[in-house]
Short mmCIF file of C-alpha atoms and ligand atoms in Angstrom, two decimals:
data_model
loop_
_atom_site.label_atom_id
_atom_site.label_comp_id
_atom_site.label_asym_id
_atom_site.label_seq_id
_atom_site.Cartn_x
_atom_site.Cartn_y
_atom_site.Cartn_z
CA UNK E 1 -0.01 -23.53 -9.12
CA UNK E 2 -1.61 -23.83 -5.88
CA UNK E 3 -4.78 -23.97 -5.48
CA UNK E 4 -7.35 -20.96 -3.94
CA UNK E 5 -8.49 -21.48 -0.42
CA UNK E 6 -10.24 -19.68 2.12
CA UNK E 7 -9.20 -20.59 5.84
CA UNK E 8 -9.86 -18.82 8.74
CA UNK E 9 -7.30 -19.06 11.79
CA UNK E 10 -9.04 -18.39 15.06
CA UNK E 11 -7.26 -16.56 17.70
CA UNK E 12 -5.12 -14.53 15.09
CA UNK E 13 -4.85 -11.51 17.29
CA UNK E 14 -2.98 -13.42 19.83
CA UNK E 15 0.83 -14.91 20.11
CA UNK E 16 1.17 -17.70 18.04
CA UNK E 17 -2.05 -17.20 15.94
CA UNK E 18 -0.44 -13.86 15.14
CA UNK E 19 2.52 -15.57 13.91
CA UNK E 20 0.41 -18.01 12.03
CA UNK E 21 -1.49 -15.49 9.98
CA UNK E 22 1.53 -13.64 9.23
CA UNK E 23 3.59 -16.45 7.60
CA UNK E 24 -0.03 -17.81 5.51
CA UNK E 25 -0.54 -14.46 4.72
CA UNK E 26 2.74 -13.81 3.33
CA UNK E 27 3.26 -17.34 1.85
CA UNK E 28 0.35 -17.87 0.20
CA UNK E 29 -0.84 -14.98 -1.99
CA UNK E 30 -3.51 -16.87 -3.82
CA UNK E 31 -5.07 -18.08 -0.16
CA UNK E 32 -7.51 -15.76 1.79
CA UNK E 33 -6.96 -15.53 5.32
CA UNK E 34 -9.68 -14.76 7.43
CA UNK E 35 -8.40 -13.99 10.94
CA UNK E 36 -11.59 -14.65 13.57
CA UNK E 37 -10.65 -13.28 16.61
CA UNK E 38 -12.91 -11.81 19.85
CA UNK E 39 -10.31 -9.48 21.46
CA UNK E 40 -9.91 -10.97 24.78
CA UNK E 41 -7.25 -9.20 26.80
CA UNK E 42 -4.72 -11.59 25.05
CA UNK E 43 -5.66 -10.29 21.42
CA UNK E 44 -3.76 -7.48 19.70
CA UNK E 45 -4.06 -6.74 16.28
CA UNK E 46 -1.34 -4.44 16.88
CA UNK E 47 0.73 -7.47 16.17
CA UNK E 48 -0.22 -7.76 12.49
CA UNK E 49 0.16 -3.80 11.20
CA UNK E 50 2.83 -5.24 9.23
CA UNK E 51 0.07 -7.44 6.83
CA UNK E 52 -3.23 -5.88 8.33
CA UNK E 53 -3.09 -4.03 4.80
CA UNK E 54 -2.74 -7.09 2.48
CA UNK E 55 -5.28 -8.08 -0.14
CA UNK E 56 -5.31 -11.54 0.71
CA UNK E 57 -6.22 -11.22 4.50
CA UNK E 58 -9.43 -9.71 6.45
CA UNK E 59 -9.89 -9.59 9.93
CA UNK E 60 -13.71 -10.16 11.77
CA UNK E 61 -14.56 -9.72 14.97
CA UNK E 62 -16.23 -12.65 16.76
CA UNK E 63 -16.15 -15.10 19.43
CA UNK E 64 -16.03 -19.19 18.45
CA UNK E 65 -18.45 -19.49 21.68
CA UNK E 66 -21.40 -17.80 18.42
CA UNK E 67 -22.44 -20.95 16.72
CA UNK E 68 -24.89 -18.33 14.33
CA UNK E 69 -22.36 -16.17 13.41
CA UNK E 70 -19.63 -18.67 12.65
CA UNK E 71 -22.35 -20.71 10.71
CA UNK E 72 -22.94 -17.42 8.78
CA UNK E 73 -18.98 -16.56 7.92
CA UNK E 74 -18.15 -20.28 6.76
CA UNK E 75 -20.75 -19.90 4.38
CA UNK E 76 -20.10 -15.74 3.03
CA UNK E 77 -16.39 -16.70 2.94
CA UNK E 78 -16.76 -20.40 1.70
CA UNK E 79 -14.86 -22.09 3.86
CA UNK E 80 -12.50 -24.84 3.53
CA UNK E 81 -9.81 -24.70 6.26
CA UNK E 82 -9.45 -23.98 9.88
CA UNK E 83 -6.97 -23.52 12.03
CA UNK E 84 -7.94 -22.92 15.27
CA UNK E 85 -5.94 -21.54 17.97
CA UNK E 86 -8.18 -19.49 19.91
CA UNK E 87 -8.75 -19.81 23.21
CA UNK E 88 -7.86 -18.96 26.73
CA UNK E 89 -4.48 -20.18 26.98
CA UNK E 90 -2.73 -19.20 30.43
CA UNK E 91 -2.39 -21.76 33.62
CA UNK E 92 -2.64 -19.02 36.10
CA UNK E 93 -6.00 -17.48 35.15
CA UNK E 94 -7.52 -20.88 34.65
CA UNK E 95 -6.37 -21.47 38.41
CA UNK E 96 -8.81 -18.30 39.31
CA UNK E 97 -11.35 -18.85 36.84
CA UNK E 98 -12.04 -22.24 35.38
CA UNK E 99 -15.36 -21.63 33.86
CA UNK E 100 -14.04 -19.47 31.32
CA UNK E 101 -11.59 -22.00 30.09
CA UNK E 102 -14.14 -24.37 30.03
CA UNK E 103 -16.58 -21.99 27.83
CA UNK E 104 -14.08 -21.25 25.42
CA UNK E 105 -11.97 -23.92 24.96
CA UNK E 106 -14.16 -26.66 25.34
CA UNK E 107 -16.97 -25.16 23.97
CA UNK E 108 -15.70 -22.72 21.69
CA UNK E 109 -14.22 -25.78 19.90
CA UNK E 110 -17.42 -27.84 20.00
CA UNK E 111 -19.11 -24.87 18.50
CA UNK E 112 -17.21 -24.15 15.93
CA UNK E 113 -17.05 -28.44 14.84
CA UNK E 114 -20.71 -27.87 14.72
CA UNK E 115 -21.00 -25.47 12.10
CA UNK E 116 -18.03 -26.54 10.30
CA UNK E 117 -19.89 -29.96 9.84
CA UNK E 118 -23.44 -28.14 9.08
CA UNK E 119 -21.89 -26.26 6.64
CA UNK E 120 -19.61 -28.81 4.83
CA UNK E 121 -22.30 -31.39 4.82
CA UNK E 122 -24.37 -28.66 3.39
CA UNK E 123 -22.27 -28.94 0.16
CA UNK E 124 -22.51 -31.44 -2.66
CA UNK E 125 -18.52 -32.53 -2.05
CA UNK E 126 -19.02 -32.26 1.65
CA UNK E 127 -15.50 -33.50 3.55
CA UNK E 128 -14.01 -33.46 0.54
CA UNK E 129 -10.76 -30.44 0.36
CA UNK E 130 -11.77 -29.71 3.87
CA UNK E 131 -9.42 -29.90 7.05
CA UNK E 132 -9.97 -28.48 10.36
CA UNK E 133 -6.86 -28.30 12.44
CA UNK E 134 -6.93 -28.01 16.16
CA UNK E 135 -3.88 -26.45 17.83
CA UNK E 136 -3.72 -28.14 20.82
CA UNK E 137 -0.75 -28.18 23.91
CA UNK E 138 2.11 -30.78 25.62
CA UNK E 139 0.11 -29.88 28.60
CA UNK E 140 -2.56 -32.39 27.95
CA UNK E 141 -0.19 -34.94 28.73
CA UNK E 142 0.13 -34.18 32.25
CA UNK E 143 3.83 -34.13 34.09
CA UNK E 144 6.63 -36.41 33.08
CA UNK E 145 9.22 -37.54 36.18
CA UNK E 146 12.20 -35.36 37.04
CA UNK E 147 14.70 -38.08 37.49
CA UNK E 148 17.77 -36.18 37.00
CA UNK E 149 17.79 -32.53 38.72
CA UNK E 150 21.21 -31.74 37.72
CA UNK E 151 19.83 -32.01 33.88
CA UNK E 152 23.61 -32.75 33.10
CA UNK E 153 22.59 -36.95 31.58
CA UNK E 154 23.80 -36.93 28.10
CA UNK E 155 21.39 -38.07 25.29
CA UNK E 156 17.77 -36.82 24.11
CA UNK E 157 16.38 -35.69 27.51
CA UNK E 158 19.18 -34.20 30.31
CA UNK E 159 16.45 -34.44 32.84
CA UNK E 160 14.76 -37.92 32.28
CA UNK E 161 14.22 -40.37 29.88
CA UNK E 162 10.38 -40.01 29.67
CA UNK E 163 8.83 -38.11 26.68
CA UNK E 164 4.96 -37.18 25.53
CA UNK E 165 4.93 -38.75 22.31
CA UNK E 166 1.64 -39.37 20.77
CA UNK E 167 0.89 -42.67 22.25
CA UNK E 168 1.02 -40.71 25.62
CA UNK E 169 -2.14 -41.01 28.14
CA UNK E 170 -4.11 -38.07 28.68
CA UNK E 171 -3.79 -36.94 31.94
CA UNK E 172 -4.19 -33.11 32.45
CA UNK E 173 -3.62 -31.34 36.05
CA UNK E 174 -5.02 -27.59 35.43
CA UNK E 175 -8.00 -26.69 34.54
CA UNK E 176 -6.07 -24.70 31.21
CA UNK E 177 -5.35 -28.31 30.40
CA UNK E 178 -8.05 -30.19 31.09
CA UNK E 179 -10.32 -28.30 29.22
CA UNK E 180 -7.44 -28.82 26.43
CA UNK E 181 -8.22 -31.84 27.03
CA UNK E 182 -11.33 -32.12 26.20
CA UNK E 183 -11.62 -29.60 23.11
CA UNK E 184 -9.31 -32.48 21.90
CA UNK E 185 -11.74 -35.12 22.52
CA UNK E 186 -14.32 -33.35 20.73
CA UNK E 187 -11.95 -32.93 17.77
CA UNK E 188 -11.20 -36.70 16.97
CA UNK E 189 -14.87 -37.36 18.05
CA UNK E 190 -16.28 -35.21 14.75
CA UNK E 191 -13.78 -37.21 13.00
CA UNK E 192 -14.74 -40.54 14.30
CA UNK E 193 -18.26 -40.32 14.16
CA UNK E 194 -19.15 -37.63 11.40
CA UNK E 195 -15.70 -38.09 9.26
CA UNK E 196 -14.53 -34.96 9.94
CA UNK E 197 -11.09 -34.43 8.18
CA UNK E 198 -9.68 -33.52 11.17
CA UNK E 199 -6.05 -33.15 12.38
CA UNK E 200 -4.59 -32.47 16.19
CA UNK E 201 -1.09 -31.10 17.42
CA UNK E 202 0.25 -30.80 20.95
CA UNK E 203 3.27 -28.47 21.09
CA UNK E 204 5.38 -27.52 23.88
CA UNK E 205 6.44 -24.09 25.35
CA UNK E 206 6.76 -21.50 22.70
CA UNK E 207 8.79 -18.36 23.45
CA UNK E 208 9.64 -14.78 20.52
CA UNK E 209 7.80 -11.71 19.98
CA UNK E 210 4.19 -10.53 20.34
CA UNK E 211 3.64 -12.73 23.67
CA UNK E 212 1.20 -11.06 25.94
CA UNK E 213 3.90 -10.32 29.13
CA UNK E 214 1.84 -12.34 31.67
CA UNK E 215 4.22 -15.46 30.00
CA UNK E 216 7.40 -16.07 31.88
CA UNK E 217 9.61 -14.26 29.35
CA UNK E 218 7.68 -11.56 28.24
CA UNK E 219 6.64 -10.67 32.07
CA UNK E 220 10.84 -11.32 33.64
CA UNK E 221 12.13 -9.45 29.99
CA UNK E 222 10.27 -6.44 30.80
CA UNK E 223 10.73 -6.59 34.75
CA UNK E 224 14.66 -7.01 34.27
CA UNK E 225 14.04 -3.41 32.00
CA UNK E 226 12.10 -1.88 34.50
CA UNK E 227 14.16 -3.18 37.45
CA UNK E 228 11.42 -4.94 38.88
CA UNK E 229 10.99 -8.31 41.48
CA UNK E 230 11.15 -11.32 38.87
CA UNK E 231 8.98 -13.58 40.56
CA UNK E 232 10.10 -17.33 40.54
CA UNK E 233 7.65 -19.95 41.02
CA UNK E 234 8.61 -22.54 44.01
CA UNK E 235 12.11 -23.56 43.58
CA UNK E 236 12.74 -22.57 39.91
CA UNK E 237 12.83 -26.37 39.18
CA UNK E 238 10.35 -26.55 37.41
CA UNK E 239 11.68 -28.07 33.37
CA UNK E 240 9.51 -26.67 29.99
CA UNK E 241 10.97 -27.37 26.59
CA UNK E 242 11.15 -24.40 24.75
CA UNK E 243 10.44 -23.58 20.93
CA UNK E 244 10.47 -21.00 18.68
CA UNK E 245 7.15 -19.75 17.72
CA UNK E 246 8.26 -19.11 13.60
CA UNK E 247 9.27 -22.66 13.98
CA UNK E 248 6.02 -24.04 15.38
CA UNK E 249 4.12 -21.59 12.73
CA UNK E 250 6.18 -23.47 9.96
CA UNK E 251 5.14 -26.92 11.25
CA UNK E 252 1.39 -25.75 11.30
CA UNK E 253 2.14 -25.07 7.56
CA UNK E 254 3.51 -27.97 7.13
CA UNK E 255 0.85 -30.01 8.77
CA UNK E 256 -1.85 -28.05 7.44
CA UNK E 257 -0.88 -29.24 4.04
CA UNK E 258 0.39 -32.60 4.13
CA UNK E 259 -0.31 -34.02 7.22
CA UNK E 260 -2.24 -36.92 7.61
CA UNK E 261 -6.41 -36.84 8.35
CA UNK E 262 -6.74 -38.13 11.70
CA UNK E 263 -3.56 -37.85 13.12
CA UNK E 264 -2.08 -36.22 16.04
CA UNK E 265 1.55 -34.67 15.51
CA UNK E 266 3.71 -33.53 18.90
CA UNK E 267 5.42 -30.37 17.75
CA UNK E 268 8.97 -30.14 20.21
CA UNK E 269 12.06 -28.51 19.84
CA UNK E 270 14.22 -31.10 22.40
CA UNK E 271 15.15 -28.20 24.06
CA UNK E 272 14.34 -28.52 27.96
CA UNK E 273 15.21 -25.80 30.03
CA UNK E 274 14.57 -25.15 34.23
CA UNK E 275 13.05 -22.29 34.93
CA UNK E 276 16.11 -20.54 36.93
CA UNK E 277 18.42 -21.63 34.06
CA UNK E 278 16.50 -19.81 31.48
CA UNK E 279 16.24 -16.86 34.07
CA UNK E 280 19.69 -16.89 34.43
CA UNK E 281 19.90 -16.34 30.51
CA UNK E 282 17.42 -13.41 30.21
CA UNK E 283 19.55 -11.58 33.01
CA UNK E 284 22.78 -12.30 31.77
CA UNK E 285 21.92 -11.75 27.72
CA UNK E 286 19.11 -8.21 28.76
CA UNK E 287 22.04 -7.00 31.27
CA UNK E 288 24.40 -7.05 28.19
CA UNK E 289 21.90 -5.60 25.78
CA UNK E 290 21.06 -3.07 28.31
CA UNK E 291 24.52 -1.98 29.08
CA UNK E 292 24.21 -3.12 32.75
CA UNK E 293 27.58 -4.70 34.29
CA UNK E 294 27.36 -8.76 34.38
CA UNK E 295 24.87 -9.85 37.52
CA UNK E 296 23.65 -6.16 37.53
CA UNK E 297 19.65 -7.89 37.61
CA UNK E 298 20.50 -11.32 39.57
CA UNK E 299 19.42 -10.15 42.93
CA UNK E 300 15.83 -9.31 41.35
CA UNK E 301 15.16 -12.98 41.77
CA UNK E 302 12.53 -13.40 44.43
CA UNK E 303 10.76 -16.93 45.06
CA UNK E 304 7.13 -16.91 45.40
CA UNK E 305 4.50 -19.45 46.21
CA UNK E 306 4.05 -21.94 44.02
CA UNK E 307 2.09 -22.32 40.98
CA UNK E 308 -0.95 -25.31 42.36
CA UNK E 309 -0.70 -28.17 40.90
CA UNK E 310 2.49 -27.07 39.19
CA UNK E 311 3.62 -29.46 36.53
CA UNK E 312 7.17 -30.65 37.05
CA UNK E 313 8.47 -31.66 33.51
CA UNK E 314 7.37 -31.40 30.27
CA UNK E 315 9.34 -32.65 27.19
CA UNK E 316 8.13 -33.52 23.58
CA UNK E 317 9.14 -35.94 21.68
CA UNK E 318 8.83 -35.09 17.87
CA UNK E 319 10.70 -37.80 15.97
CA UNK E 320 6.88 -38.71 14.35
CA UNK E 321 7.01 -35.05 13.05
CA UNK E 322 10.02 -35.48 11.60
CA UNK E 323 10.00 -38.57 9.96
CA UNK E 324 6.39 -37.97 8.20
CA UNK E 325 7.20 -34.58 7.34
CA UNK E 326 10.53 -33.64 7.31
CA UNK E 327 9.86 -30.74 9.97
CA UNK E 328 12.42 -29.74 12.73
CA UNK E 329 13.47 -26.81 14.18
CA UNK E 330 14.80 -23.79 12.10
CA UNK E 331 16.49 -21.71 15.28
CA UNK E 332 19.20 -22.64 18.08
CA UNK E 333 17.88 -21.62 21.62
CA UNK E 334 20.51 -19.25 22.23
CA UNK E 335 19.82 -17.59 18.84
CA UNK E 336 15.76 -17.31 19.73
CA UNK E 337 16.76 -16.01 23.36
CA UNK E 338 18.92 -13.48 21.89
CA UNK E 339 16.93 -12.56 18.88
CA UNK E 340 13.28 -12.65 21.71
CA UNK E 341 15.56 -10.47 24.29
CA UNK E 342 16.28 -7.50 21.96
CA UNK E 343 12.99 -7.63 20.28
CA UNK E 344 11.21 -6.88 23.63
CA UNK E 345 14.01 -4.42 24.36
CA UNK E 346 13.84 -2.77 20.88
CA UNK E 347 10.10 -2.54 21.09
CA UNK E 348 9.47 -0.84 24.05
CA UNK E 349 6.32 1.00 22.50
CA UNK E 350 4.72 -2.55 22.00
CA UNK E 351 5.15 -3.45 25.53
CA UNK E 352 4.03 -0.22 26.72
CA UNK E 353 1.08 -0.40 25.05
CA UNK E 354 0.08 -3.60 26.01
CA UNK E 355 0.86 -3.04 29.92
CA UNK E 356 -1.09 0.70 29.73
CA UNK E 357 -4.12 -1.68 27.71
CA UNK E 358 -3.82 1.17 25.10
CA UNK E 359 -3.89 -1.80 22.73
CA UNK E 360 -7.03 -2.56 23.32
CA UNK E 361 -7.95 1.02 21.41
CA UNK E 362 -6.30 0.14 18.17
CA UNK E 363 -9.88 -2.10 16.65
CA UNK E 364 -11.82 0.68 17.82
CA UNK E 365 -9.72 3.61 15.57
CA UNK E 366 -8.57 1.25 12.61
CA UNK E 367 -11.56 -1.53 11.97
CA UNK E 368 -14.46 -0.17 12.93
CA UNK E 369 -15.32 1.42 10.18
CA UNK E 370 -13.99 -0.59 7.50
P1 LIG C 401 -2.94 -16.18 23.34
O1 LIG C 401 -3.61 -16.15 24.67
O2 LIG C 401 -1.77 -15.31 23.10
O3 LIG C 401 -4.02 -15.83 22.19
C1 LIG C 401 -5.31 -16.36 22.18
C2 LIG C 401 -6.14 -15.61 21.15
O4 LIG C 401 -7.45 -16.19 21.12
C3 LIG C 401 -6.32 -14.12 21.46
O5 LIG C 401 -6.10 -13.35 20.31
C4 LIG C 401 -7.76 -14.02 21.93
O6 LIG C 401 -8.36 -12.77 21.65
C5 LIG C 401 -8.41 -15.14 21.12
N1 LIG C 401 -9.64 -15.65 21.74
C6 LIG C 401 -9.82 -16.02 23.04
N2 LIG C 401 -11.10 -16.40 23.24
C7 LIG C 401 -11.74 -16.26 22.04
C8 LIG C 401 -13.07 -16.51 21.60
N3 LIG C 401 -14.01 -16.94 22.45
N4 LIG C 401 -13.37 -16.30 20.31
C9 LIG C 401 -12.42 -15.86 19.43
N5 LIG C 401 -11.16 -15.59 19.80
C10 LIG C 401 -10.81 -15.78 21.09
O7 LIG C 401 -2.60 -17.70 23.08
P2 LIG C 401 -1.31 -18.37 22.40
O8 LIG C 401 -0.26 -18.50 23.42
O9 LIG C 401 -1.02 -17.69 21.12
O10 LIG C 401 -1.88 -19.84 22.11
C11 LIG C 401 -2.62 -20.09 20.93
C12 LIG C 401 -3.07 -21.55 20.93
O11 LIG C 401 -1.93 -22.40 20.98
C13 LIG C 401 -3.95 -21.93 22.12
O12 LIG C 401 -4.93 -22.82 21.67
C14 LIG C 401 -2.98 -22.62 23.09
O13 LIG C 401 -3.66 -23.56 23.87
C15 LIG C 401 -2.04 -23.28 22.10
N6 LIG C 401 -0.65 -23.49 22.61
C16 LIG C 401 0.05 -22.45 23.14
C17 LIG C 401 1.39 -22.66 23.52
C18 LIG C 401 2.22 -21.53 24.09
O14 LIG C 401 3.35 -21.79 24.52
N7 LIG C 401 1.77 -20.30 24.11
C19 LIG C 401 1.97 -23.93 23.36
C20 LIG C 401 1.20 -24.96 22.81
C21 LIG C 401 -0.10 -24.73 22.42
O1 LIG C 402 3.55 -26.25 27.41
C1 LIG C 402 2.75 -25.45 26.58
C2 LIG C 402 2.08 -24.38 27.41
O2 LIG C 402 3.09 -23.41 27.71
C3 LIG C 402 0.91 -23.70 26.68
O3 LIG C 402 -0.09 -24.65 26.44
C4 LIG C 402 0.36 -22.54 27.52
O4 LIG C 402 -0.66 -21.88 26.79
C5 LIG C 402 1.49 -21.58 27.80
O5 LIG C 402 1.04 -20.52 28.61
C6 LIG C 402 2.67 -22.30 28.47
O6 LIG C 402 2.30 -22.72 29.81
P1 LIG C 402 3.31 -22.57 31.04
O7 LIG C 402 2.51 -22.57 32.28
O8 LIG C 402 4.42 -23.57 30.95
O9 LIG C 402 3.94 -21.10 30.71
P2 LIG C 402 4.25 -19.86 31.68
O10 LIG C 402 5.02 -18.88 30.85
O11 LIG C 402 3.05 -19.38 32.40
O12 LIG C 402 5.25 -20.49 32.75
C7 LIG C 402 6.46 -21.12 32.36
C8 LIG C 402 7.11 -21.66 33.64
O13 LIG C 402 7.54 -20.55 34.44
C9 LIG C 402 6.16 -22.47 34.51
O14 LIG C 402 6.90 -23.52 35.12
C10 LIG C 402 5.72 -21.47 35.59
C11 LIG C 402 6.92 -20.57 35.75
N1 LIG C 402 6.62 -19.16 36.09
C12 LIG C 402 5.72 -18.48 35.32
C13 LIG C 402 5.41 -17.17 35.59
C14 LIG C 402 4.40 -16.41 34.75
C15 LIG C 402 7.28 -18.53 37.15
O15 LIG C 402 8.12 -19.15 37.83
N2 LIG C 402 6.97 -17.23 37.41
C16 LIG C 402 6.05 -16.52 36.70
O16 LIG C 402 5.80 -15.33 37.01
#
């Protein structure tokens, strides 16, 4: 029998988090999730209707930046786990408006490591049972070399032989990462100078439902639907190694639970894509789905400027993972493409919603009185 716990998972409203909550919620009965999330535009509790009903879970309304009021829910809910994933979390906006990203992410996270440690030292057992797992990004890592364009070299990486592992400097390049970056830092700092059980994983690209469509494939899914310019950053070279976000939920379970205090855990799916390749494959597979003749959407390609500072190459390496913990990826790419294409398709009144900002009406009519 496995044991009660109550954990709250930051940022539960948004992509991954939403995936997160949904897969504790369902796989551990006896748990009870708290999902702490502030709304930003990226937060949709549309995304959980499915569970939002479930006598294990509760949802509250607050921002990690509110040291008194996450002091006072680790103490009403008692406590023992957190997995934090909110914060700001796209490149672009941090480009336009750094101080935000720096508030939450840097010290969102410091915040809530504060009261976490108030609270558990408050306690006769203190550390003891606790974790608090920070979900962090590849991104942190900086930009590996693209030393073969063609991406055709057989072996682990078809564009280089460089990988993040976790021995990897830091060495972010946007703002979104540097203040990654340094919510990092201040993770393994509680740990090394408070002994904070404290864990940290960097994971690549993740791509499946509930993104918010200001992502790549959300945003070119829905343009290809609406027969709209799909804008492509520079050349389209750019190389991101894609996962599916079930999968990286399942390694957060899987690291929540038996990984190691202390350690950081890359979270990859060895699946590098360029950007016009994997553009190539949400025309080709939405044309089909859509009914459209073959190369019906190819001329909406239209370059754009270029993302600043846009990282070349990014590309886990997640053999630690494995080894430890037996985790690797559930889903083949072109499975998750196909499956993320026809969700978006099939759930048109999700993405409607979301572009309208209707879905920023569904707290008001279905929490606020609760
Ligand atoms: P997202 O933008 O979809 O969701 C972020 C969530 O955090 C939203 O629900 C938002 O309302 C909430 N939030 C933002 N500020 C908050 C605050 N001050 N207080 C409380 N809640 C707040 O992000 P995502 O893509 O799901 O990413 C989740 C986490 O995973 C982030 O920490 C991100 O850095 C990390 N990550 C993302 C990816 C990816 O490919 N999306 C890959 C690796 C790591
Ligand atoms: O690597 C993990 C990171 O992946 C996460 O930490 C971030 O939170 C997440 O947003 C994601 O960052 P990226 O910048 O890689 O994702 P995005 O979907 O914004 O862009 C993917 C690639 O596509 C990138 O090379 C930029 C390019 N792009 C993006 C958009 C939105 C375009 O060419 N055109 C676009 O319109």
């Amino acid at each position: 029998m496995t044991l009660k716990r109550n954990i709250i998972i930051t940022g539960g409203a948004g992509f991954i988090g939403s995936h997160v909550v949904r897969l504790f919620v369902n796989n551990y009965p006896e748990y009870h999730i708290i999902n702490l999330d502030k709304l930003t535009y990226a937060g949709n509790l549309a995304n959980l209707q499915d569970i939002e009903n479930r006598p294990n879970y509760t949802f509250v309304k607050a921002d990690i930046c509110d040291y008194d009021k996450i002091r006072e829910l680790l103490q009403h809910y008692h406590v023992d786990g957190i997995i934090h994933l909110a914060a700001e979390s796209h490149v672009d906006r941090s480009i336009k408006d750094p101080f935000t990203f720096a508030h939450t992410n840097v010290m969102g996270t410091l915040t809530l490591l504060q009261a976490a440690k108030v609270y558990w030292e408050s306690l006769p057992e203190r550390y003891e049972g606790k974790r608090f797992y920070h979900i962090s990004t590849d991104e942190v890592y900086g930009a590996l070399q693209l030393t073969n364009p063609a991406g055709d070299k057989t072996g682990r990486g078809p564009y280089g032989d460089q990988f993040f592992t976790e021995e990897s400097k830091y060495n972010p390049h946007s703002p979104y990462s540097a203040s990654k970056a340094g919510s990092d830092h201040f993770v393994r700092a509680f740990h090394d100078t408070y002994g904070m059980p404290t864990i940290v994983t960097n994971c690549s690209n993740n791509y499946g439902p509930y993104q918010f469509p200001e992502k790549l494939i959300p945003l070119f899914i829905n343009n290809i639907r609406h027969h709209k310019p799909l804008p492509v950053y520079g050349k389209g070279e750019n190389v991101r190694d894609w996962l599916y976000v079930i999968d990286h939920a399942r390694a957060i379970d899987v690291i929540f639970h038996r990984g190691r205090i202390a350690e950081t855990y890359n979270i990859g799916g060895f699946n590098e894509w360029k950007n016009l390749d994997i553009i190539k494959v949400l025309i080709k597979t939405a044309d089909r789905l859509l009914g459209h003749p073959e190369g019906y959407s190819s001329d909406l390609i239209t370059y754009v400027t270029d993302r600043k500072g846009h990282d070349l190459r990014y590309a886990i390496d997640s053999t630690k993972l494995k080894n430890e913990l037996g985790w690797e990826p559930s889903l083949q790419f072109e499975e998750g493409i196909e499956e993320t294409v026809r969700w978006y398709l099939n759930n048109q009144a999700w993405m409607d919603n979301v572009t309208s900002g209707d879905y920023q009406n569904y707290y008001e009519s279905m929490y606020k009185n609760r």
